[in-house]
XYZ file of N, CA and C in Angstrom:
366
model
N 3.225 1.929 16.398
C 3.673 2.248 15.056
C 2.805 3.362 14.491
N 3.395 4.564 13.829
C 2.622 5.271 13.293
C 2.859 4.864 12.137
N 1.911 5.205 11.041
C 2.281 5.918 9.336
C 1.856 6.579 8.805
N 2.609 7.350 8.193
C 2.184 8.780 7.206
C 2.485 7.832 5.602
N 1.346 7.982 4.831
C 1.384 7.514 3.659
C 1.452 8.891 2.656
N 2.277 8.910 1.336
C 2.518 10.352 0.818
C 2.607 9.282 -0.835
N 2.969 10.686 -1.569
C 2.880 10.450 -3.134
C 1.735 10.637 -3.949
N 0.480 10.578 -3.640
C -0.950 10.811 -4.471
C -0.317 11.483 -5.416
N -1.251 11.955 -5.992
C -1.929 12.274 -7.096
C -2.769 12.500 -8.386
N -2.730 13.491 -9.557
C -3.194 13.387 -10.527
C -2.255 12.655 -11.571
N -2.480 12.231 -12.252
C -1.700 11.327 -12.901
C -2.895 10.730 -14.563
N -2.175 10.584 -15.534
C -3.387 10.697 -17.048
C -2.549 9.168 -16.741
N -4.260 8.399 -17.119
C -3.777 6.917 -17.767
C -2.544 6.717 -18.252
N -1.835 5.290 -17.968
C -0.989 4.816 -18.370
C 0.045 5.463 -17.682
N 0.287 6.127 -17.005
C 1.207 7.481 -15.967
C 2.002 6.092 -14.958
N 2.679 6.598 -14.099
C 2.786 5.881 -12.913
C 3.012 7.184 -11.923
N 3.096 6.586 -10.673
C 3.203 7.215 -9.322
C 3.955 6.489 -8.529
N 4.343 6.884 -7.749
C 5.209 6.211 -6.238
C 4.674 6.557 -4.938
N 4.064 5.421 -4.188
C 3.711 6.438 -2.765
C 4.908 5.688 -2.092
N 4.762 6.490 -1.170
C 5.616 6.141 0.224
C 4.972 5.920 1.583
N 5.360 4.798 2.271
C 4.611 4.716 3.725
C 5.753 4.590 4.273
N 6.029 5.882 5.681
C 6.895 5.841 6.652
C 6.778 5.852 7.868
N 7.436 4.506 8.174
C 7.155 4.411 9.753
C 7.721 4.615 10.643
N 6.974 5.156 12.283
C 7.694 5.439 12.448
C 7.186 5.017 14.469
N 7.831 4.952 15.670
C 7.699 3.941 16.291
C 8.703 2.582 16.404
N 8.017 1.631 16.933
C 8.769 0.173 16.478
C 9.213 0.086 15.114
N 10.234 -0.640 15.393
C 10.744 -1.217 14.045
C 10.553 -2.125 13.165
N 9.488 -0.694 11.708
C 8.786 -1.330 11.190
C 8.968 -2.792 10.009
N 10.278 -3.258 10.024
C 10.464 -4.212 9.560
C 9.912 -5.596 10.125
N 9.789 -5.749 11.481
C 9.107 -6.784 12.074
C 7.806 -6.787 11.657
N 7.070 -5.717 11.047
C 5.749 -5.899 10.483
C 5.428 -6.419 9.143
N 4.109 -6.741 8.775
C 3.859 -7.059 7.309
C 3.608 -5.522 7.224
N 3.604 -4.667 5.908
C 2.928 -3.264 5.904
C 2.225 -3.980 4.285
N 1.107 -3.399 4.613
C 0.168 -3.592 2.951
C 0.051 -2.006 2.808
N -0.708 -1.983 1.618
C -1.583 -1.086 0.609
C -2.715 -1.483 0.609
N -3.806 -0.654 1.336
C -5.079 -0.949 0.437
C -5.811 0.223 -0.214
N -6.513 0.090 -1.422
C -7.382 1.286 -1.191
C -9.035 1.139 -1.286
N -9.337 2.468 -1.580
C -10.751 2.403 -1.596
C -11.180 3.618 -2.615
N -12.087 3.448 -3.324
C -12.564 4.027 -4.308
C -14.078 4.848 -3.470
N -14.245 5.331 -4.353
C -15.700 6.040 -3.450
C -16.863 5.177 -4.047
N -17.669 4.523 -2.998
C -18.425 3.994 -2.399
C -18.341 2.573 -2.495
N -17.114 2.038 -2.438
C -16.879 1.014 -2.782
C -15.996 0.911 -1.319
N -16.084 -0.667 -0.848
C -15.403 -1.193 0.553
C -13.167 -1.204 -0.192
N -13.229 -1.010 0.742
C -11.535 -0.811 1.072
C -11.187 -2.229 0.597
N -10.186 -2.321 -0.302
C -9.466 -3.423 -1.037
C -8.308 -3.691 -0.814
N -7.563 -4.685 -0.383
C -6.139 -5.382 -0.875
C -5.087 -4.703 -1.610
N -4.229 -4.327 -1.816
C -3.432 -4.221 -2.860
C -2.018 -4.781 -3.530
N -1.572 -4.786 -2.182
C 0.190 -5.698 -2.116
C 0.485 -5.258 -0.707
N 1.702 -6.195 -0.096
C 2.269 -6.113 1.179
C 3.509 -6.940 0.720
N 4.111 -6.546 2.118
C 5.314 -6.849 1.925
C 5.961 -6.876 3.324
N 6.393 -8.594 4.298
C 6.718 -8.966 5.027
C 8.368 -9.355 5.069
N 8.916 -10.023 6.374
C 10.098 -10.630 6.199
C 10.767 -9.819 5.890
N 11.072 -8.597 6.383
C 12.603 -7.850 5.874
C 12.223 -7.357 4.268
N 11.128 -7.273 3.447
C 11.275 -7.377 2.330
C 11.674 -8.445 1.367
N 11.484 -9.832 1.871
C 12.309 -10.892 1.370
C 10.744 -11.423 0.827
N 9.547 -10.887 1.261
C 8.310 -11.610 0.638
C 7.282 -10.787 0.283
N 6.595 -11.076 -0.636
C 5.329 -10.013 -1.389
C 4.395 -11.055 -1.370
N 3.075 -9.776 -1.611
C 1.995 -10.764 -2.290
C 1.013 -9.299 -2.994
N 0.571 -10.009 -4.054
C -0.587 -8.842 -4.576
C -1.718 -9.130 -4.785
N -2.405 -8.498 -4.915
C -3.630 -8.342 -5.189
C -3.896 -8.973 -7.153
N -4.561 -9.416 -7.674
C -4.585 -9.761 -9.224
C -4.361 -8.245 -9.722
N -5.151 -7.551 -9.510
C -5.728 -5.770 -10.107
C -4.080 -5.226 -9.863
N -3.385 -5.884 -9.780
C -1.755 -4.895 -9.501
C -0.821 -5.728 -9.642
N -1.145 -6.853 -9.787
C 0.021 -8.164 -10.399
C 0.605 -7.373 -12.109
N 2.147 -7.530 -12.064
C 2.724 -6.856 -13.458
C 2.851 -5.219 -13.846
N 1.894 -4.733 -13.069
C 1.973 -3.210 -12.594
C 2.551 -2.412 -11.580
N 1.939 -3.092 -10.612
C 2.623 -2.628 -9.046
C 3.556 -3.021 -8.589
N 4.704 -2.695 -7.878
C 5.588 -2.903 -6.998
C 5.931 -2.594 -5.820
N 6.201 -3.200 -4.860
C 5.886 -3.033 -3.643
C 7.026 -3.699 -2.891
N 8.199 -2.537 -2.371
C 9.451 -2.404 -1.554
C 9.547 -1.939 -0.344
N 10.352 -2.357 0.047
C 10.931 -2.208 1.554
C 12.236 -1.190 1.710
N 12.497 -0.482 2.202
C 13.915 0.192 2.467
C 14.168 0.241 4.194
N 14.727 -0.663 4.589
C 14.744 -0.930 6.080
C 15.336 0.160 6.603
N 16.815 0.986 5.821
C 17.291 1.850 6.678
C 16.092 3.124 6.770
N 15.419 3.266 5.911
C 14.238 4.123 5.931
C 12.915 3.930 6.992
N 13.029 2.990 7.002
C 11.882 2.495 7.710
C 10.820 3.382 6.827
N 10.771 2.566 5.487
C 9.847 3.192 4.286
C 9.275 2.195 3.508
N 8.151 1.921 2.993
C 7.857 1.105 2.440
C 7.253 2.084 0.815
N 7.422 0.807 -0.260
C 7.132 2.042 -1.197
C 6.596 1.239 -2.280
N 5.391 1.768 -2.984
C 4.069 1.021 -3.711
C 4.791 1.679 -5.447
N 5.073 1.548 -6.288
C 5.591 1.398 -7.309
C 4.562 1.031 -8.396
N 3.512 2.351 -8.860
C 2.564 2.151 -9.689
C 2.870 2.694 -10.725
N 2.567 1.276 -11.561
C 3.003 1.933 -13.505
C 2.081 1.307 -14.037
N 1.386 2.063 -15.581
C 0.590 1.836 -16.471
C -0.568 1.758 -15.393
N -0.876 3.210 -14.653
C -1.931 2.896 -14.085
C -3.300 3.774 -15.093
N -4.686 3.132 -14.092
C -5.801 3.274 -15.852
C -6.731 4.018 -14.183
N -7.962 4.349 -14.967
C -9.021 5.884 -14.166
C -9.249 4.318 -12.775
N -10.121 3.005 -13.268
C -10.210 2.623 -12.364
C -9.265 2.050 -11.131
N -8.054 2.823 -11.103
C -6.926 2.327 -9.780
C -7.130 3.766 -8.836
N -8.420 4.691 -9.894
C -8.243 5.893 -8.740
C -9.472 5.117 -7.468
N -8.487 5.874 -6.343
C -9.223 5.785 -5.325
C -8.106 6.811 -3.623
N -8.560 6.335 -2.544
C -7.539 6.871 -1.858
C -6.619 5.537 -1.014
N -5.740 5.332 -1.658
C -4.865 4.689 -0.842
C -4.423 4.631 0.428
N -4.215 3.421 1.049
C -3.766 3.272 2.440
C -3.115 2.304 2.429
N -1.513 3.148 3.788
C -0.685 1.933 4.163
C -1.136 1.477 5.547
N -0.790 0.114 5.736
C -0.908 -0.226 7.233
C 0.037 -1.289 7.741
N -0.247 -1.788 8.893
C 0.673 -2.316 9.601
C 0.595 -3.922 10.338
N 0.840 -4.985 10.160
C 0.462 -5.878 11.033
C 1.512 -7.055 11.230
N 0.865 -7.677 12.236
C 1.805 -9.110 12.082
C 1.149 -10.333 11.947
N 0.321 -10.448 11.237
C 0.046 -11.785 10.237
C 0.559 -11.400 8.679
N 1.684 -12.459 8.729
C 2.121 -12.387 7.014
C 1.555 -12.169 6.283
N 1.623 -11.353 5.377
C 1.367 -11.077 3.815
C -0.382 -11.082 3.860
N -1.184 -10.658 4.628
C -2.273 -10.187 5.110
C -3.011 -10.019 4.056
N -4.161 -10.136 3.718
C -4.857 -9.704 2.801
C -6.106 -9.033 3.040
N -6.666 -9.092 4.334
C -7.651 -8.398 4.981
C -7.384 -7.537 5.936
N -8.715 -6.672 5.795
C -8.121 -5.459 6.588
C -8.424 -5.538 7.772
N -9.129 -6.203 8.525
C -8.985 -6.828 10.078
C -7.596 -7.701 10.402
N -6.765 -7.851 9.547
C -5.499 -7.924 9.841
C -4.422 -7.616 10.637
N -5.075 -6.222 10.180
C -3.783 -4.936 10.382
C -3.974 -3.750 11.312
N -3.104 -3.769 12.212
C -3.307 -2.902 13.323
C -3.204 -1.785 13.688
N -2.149 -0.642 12.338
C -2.425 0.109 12.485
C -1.942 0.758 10.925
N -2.694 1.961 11.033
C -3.556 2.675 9.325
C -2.651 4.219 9.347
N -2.150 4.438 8.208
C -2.185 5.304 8.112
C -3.353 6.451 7.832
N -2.917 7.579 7.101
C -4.163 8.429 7.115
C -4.597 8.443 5.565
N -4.099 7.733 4.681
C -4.599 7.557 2.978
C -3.555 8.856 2.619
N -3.794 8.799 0.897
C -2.952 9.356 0.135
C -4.105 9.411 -1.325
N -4.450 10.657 -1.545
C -6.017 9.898 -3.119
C -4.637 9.725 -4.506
N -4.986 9.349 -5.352
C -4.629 8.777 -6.192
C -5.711 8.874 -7.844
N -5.580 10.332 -7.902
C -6.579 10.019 -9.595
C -5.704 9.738 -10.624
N -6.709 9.382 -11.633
C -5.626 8.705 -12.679
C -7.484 9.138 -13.700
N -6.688 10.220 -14.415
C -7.547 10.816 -15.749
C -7.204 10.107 -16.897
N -8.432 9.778 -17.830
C -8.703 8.846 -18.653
C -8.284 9.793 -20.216
């Protein structure tokens, strides 16, 4: 499975963004795909995933009511749905790939895209 993760940017508090993770390889619906990111100097975090065809989520608290996190199977696209985001959600985002459900660690997941940064000016 590869993935190219896309959408970053600059973005002023309260803004939203959309990334996209597209896969490409096996068919990435048999996988869980998460979001995590990482801020600078801070360890790589959780964010949401999304297993089962898209029929199951899970998030992170820091993106519960904000984030959304979809599946488009004919795409073989997965897509992170950030609104009312604030300076601390900047960091550089990453999609990845695995097959333990709804994963929350990143020894989980088997394979990474290459990140996407994500500022968000105060």
């Amino acid at each position: 499975v590869q993935l190219q993760a896309s959408g970053g940017g600059l973005v002023q508090a309260g803004g939203s963004l959309r990334l996209s993770c597209a896969a490409s390889g096996r068919t990435a619906s048999r996988y869980t795909t998460g979001w995590f990111r990482q801020a600078p100097g801070k360890e790589r975090e959780f964010v949401a995933a999304i297993c089962c065809g898209g029929s199951s989520t899970n998030y992170a608290s820091a993106a519960k009511g904000r984030f959304t996190i979809t599946r488009d199977n004919g795409k073989n696209t997965v897509y992170l749905q950030m609104n009312s985001l604030k300076p601390e959600d900047t960091a550089v985002y990453y999609c990845a790939a695995g097959t333990d459900p709804l994963a929350t660690m990143t020894r989980r997941y088997d394979y990474w895209g290459q990140g996407t940064l994500v500022t968000v000016s105060s």
